[in-house]
Coordinates of C-alpha atoms and ligand atoms in Angstrom, one line a residue:
X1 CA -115.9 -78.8 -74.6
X2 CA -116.2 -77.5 -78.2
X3 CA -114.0 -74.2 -79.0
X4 CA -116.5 -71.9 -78.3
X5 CA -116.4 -73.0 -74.6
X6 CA -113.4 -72.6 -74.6
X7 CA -112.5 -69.9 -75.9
X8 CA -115.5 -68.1 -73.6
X9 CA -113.8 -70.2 -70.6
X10 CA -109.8 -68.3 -71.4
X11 CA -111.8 -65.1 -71.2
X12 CA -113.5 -65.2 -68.3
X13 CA -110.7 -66.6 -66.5
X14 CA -108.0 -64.2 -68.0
X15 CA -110.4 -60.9 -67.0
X16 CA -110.9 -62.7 -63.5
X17 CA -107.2 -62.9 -63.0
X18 CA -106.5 -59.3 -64.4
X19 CA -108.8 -58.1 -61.7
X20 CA -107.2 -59.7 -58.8
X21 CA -103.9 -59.2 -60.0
X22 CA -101.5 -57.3 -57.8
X23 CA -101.0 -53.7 -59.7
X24 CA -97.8 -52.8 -58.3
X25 CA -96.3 -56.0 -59.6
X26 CA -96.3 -55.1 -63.4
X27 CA -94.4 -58.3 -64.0
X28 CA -97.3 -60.7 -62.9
X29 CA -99.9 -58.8 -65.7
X30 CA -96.9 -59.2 -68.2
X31 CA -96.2 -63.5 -67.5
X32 CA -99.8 -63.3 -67.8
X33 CA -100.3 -61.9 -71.4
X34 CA -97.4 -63.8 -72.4
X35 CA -98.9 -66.6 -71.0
X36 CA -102.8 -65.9 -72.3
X37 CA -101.7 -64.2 -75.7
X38 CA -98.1 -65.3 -76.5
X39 CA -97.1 -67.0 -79.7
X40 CA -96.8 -70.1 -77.1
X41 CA -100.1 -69.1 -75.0
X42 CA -103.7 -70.7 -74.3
X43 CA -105.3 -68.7 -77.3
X44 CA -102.9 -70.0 -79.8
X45 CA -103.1 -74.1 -78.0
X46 CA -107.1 -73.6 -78.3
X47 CA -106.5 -72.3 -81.9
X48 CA -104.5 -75.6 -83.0
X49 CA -108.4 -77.2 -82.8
X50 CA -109.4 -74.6 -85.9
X51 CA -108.3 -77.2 -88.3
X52 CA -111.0 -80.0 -86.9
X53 CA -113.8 -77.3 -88.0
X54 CA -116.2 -77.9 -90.7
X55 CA -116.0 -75.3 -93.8
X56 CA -119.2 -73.5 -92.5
X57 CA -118.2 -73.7 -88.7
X58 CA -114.3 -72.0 -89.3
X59 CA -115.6 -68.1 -89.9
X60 CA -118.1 -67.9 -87.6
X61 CA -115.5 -69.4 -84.9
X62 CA -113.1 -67.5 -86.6
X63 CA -114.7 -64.0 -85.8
X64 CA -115.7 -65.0 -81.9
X65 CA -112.0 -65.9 -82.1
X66 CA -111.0 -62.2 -83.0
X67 CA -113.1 -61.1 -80.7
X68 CA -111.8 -62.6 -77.4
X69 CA -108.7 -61.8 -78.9
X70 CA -109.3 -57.7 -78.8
X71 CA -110.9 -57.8 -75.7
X72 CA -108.2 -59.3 -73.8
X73 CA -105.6 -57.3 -75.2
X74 CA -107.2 -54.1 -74.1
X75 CA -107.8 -55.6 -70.9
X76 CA -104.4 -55.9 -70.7
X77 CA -103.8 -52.7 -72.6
X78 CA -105.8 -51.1 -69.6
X79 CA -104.6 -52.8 -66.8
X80 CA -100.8 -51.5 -67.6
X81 CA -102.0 -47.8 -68.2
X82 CA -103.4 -48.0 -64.8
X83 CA -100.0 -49.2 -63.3
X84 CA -98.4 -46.6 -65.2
X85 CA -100.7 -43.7 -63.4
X86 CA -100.4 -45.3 -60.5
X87 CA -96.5 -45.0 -61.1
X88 CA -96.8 -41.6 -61.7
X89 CA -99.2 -40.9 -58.6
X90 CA -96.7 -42.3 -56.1
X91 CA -93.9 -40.6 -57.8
X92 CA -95.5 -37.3 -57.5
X93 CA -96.7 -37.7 -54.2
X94 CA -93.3 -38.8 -53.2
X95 CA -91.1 -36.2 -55.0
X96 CA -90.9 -32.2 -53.7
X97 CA -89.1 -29.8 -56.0
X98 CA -87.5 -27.0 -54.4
X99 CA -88.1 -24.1 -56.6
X100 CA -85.9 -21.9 -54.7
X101 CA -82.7 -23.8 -55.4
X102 CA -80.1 -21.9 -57.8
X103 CA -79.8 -22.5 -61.1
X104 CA -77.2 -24.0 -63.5
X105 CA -75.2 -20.9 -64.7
X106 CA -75.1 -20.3 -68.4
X107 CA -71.6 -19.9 -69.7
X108 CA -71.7 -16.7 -71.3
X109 CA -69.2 -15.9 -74.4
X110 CA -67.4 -13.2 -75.3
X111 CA -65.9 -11.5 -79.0
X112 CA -62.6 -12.9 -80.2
X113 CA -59.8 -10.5 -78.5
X114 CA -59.1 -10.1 -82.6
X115 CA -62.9 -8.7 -83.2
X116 CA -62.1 -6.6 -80.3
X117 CA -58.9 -5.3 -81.5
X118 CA -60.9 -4.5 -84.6
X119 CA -63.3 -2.9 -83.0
X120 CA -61.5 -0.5 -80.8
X121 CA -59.2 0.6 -83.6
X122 CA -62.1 1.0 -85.7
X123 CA -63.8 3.2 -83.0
X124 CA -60.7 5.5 -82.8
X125 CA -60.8 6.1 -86.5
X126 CA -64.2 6.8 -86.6
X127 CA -63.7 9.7 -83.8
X128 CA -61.2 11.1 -86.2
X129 CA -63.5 11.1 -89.5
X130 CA -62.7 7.8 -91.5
X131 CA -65.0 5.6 -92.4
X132 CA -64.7 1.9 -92.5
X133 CA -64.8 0.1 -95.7
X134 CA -65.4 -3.8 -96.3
X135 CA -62.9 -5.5 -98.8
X136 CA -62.9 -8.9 -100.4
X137 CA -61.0 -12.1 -99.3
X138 CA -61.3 -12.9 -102.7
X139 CA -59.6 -10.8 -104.6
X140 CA -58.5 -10.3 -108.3
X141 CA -54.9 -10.1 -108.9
X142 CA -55.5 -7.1 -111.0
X143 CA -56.4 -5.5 -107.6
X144 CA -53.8 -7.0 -105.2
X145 CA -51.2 -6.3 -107.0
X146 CA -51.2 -4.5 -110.2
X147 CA -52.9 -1.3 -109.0
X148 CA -50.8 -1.5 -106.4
X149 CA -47.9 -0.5 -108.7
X150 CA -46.7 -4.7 -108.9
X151 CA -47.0 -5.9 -112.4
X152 CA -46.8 -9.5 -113.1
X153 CA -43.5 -9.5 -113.4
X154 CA -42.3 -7.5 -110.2
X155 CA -39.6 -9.0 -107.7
X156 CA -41.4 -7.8 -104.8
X157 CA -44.4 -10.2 -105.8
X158 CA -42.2 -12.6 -104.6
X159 CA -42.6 -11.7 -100.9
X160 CA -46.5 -12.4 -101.0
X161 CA -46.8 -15.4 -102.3
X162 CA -50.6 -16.8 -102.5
X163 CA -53.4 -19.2 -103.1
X164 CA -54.7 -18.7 -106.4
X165 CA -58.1 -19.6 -107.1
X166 CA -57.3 -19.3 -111.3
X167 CA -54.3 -17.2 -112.7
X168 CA -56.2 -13.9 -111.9
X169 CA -58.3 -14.4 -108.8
X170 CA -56.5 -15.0 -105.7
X171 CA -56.8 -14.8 -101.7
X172 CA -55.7 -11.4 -101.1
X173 CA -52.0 -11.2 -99.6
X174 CA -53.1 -7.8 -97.8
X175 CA -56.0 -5.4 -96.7
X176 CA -54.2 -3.0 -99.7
X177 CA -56.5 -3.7 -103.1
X178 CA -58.9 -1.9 -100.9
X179 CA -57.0 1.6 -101.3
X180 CA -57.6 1.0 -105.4
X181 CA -61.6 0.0 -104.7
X182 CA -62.3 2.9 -102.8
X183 CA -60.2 5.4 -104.5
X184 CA -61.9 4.2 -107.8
X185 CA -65.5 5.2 -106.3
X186 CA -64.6 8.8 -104.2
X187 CA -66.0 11.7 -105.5
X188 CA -63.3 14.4 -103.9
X189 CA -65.6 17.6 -104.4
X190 CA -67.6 15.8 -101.3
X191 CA -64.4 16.3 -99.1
X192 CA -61.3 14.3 -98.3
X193 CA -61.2 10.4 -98.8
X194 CA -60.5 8.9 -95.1
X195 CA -61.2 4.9 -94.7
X196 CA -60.0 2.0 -92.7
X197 CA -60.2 -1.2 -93.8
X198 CA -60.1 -4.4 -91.4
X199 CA -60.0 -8.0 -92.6
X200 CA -58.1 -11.5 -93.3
X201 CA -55.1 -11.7 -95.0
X202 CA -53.4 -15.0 -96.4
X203 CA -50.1 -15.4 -97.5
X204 CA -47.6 -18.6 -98.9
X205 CA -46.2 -18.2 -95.2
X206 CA -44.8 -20.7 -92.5
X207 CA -46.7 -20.8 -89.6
X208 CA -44.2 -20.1 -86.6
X209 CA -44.9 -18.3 -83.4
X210 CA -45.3 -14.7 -85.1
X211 CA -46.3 -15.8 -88.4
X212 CA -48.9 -17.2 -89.6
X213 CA -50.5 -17.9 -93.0
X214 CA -53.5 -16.4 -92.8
X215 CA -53.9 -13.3 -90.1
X216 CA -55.6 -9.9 -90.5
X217 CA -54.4 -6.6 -91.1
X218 CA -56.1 -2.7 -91.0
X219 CA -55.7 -0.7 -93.7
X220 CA -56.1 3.0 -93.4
X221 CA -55.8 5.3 -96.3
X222 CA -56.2 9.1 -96.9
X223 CA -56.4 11.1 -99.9
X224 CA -56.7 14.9 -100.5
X225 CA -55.1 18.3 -101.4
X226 CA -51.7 19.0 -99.1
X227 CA -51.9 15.7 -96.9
X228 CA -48.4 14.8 -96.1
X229 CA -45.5 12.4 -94.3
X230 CA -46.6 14.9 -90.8
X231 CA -50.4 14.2 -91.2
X232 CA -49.3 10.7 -91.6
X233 CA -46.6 10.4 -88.6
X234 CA -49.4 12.6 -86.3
X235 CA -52.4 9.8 -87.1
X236 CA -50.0 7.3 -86.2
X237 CA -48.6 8.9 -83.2
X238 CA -52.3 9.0 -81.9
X239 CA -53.1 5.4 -82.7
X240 CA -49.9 4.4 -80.4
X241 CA -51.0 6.6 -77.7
X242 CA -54.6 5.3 -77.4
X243 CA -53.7 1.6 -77.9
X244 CA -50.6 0.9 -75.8
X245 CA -51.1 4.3 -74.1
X246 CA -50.1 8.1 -73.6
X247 CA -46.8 7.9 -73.0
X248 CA -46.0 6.1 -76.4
X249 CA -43.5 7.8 -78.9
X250 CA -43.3 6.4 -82.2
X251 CA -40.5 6.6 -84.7
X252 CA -40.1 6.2 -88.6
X253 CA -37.3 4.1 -90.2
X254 CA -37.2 3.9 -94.1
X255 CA -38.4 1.0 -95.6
X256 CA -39.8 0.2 -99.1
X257 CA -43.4 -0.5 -100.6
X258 CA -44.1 -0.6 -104.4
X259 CA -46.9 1.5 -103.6
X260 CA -45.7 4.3 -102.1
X261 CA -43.1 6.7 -101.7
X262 CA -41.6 7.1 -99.6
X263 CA -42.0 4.4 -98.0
X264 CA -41.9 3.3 -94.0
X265 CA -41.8 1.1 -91.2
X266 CA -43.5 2.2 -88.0
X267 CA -42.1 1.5 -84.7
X268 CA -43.7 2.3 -81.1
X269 CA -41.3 3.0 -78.1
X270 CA -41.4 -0.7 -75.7
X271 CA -44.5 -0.2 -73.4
X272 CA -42.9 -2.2 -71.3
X273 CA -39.6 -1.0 -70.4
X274 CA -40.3 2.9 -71.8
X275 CA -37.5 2.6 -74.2
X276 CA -34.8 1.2 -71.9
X277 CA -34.5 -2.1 -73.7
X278 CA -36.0 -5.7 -72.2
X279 CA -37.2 -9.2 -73.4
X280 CA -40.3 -7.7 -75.2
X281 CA -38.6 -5.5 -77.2
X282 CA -35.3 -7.5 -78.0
X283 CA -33.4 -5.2 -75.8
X284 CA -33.5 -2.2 -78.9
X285 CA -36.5 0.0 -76.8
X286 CA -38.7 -0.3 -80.2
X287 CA -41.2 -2.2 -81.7
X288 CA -42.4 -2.7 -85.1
X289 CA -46.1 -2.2 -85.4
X290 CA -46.7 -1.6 -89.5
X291 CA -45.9 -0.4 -92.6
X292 CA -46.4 2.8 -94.0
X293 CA -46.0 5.3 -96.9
X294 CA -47.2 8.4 -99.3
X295 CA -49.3 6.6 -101.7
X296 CA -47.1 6.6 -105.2
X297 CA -48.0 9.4 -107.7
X298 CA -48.9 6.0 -110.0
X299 CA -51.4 4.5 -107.5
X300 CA -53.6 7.5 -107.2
X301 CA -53.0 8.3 -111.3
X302 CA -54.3 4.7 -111.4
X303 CA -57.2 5.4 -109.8
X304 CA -57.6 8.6 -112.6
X305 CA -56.8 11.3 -109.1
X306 CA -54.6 13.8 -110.7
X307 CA -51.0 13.3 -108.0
X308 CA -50.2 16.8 -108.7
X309 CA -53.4 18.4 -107.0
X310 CA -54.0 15.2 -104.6
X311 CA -51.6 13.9 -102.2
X312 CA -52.3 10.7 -99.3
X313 CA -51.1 8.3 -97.0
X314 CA -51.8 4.8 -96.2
X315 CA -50.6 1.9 -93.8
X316 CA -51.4 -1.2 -93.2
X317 CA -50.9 -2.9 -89.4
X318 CA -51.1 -6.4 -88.5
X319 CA -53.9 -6.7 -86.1
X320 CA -52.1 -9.9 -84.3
X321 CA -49.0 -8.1 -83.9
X322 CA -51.0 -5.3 -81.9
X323 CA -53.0 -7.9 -79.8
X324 CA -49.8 -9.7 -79.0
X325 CA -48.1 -6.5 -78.0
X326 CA -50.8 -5.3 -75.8
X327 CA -51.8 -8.4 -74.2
X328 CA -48.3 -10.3 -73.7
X329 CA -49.7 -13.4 -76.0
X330 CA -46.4 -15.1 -77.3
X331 CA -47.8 -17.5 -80.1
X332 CA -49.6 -16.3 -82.6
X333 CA -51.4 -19.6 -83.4
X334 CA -53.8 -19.2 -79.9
X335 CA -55.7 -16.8 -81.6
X336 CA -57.1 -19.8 -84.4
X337 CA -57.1 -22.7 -82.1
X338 CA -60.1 -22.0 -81.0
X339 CA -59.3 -23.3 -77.1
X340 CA -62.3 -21.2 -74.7
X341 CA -59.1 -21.1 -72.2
X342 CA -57.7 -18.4 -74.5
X343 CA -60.5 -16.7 -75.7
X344 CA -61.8 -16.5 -71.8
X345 CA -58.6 -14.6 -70.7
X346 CA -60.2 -11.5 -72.6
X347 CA -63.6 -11.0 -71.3
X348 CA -64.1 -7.6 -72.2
Ligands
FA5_401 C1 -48.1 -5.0 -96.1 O1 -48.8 -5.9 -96.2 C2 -48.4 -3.6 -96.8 N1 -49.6 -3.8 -97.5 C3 -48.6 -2.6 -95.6 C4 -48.7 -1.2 -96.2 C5 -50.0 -0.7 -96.4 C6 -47.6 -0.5 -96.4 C7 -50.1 0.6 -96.9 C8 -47.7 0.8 -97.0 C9 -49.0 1.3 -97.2 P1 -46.3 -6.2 -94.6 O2 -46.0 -7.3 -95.5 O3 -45.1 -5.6 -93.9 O4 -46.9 -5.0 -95.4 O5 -47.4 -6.5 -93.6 C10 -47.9 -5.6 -92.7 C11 -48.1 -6.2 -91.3 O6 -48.8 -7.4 -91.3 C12 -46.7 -6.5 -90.6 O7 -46.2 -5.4 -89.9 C13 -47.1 -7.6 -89.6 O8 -47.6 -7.1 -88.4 C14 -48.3 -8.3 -90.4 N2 -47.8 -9.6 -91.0 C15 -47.2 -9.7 -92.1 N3 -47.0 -11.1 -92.4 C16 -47.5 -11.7 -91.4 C17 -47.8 -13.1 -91.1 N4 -47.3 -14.1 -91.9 N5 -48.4 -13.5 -90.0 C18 -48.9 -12.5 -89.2 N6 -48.8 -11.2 -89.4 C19 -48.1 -10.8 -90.5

């Protein structure tokens, strides 16, 4: 038998088989290419007789050799895309979807309880005419401090330690270098200047259950002609009253702020016990809630306002504290853990 015949015989044979071969069992087609085409298969034994071929005989052989070669492999080719159809056919005729079934619910988020403390403050200080002003985290030191009447060398520096990016840029210790941006850009014959500011803090703090070394704080200024300590202590009042709720007194102890003067810190009577004294307030009927102050004559001259004709307030509150307060939360590190346990608790 010369190759030729036999290479004509392994294709006839191999399509015979293909067509009786079972096509549910997938396996018999595979042993069957392994065993027609594989690097140990009929082809390649009928191959081994190449070498016995004269010069002129090998490319002639050669090609009929290709030939057989792409014929049975898309023989085989086709014979497995028909199992895989027939696969499919069966599964589909099989398988019934039941459209009507529920669905997977989507977890649906919801805003940081800080974002929403944000939020709600800034909505009440919108109602009462301020705007709300963006600040940097970034600030210059020129800005967090020094128009804020606390020149390099001031003591009180001391208690806001930072990060410092170089000698005069730093992370900003509070929401305050905002009161110097904004004053800097108000034009007072259009009224008034009445802002809030929101945003991160950081400070060279220990983290502990009520500290933290970065948290956020509101800042809230006003500027114009007669404002005074009452306009201040009747804003605050109303703040009290619509976050921890009517009944709320609040009450001013002196305290001191380089920049201002005088200078105070806020308390709200205990929402808890009315005043009487418990375990949220340390048994004194008052919590702290922010400091406060008249803006210092040199802040606003600073800022080129004339402090004779011009008069404001400003005070800054720590937007954890108020959170914590309202919603019982004693750690102040849940609010940056990130866990969806805490953040679920206030869906809102
Ligand atoms: C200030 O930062 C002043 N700039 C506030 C101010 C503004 C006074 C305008 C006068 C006029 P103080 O360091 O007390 O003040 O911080 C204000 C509030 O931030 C505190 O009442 C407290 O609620 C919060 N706070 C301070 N340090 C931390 C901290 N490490 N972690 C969490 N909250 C803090």
């Amino acid at each position: 038998m010369t190759i030729q015949d036999k290479l004509a015989e392994l294709r006839h044979s191999t399509l015979e088989k293909l067509k009786q071969a079972n096509l549910e069992k997938s396996k018999e087609i595979q042993d069957l290419r392994v065993e027609v085409l594989g690097k140990k298969g009929s082809l390649t034994e009928i191959l081994k007789g190449l070498k016995d071929l004269s010069a002129e005989e090998r490319p002639v052989i050669g090609k009929y050799v290709n030939e057989v070669r792409d014929v049975l492999t898309e023989a085989f080719d086709n014979a497995n895309a028909l199992i895989e159809e027939e696969k499919i056919a069966m599964q589909l005729a099989s398988e019934t979807i039941d459209v009507t079934l529920p669905g997977k619910p989507v977890a649906v988020g919801n805003r940081h309880v800080l974002t929403q403390t944000a939020e709600e403050l800034e909505d009440i200080f919108l109602g009462m005419g301020f705007q709300v002003v963006d600040g940097f985290e970034v600030e210059k030191d020129y800005y967090n401090f020094e128009r804020m009447n606390l020149p390099k060398d001031h003591p009180a520096r001391d208690m806001q330690d930072t990060f410092y990016i170089t000698e005069e840029i730093l992370l900003r210790t509070h929401t305050s270098p905002v009161q110097a941006r904004t004053m800097d850009q108000h034009d007072f014959s259009n009224g008034p200047l009445k802002m809030v500011s929101p945003g991160r803090v950081f400070r060279r703090d220990t983290d502990d259950a009520t500290h933290s070394h970065q948290f956020h704080q509101i800042e809230g200024l006003v500027v114009g002609e007669n404002i005074s300590m009452g306009d201040l202590k009747g804003t605050l009042q109303l703040i009290s009253q619509k976050m921890f709720g009517e009944d709320r007194k609040i009450r001013l102890r002196p305290s001191y702020f380089p920049f201002t003067e005088p200078s105070v810190e806020v308390d709200v009577s205990c929402f808890k016990c009315g005043g009487e004294g418990c375990n949220v307030c340390k048994k004194t009927g008052w919590i702290e809630i922010l400091g406060a102050g008249m803006v210092h004559p040199s802040v606003l001259e600073m800022s080129g306002i004339d402090s004779e004709k011009y008069s404001g307030f400003a005070f800054g509150l720590g937007q954890e504290r108020i959170a914590m307060l309202r919603y019982g939360i004693n750690d102040i590190r849940g609010f940056y853990q990130g866990d969806a346990r805490f953040s679920e608790q206030f869906k809102g």
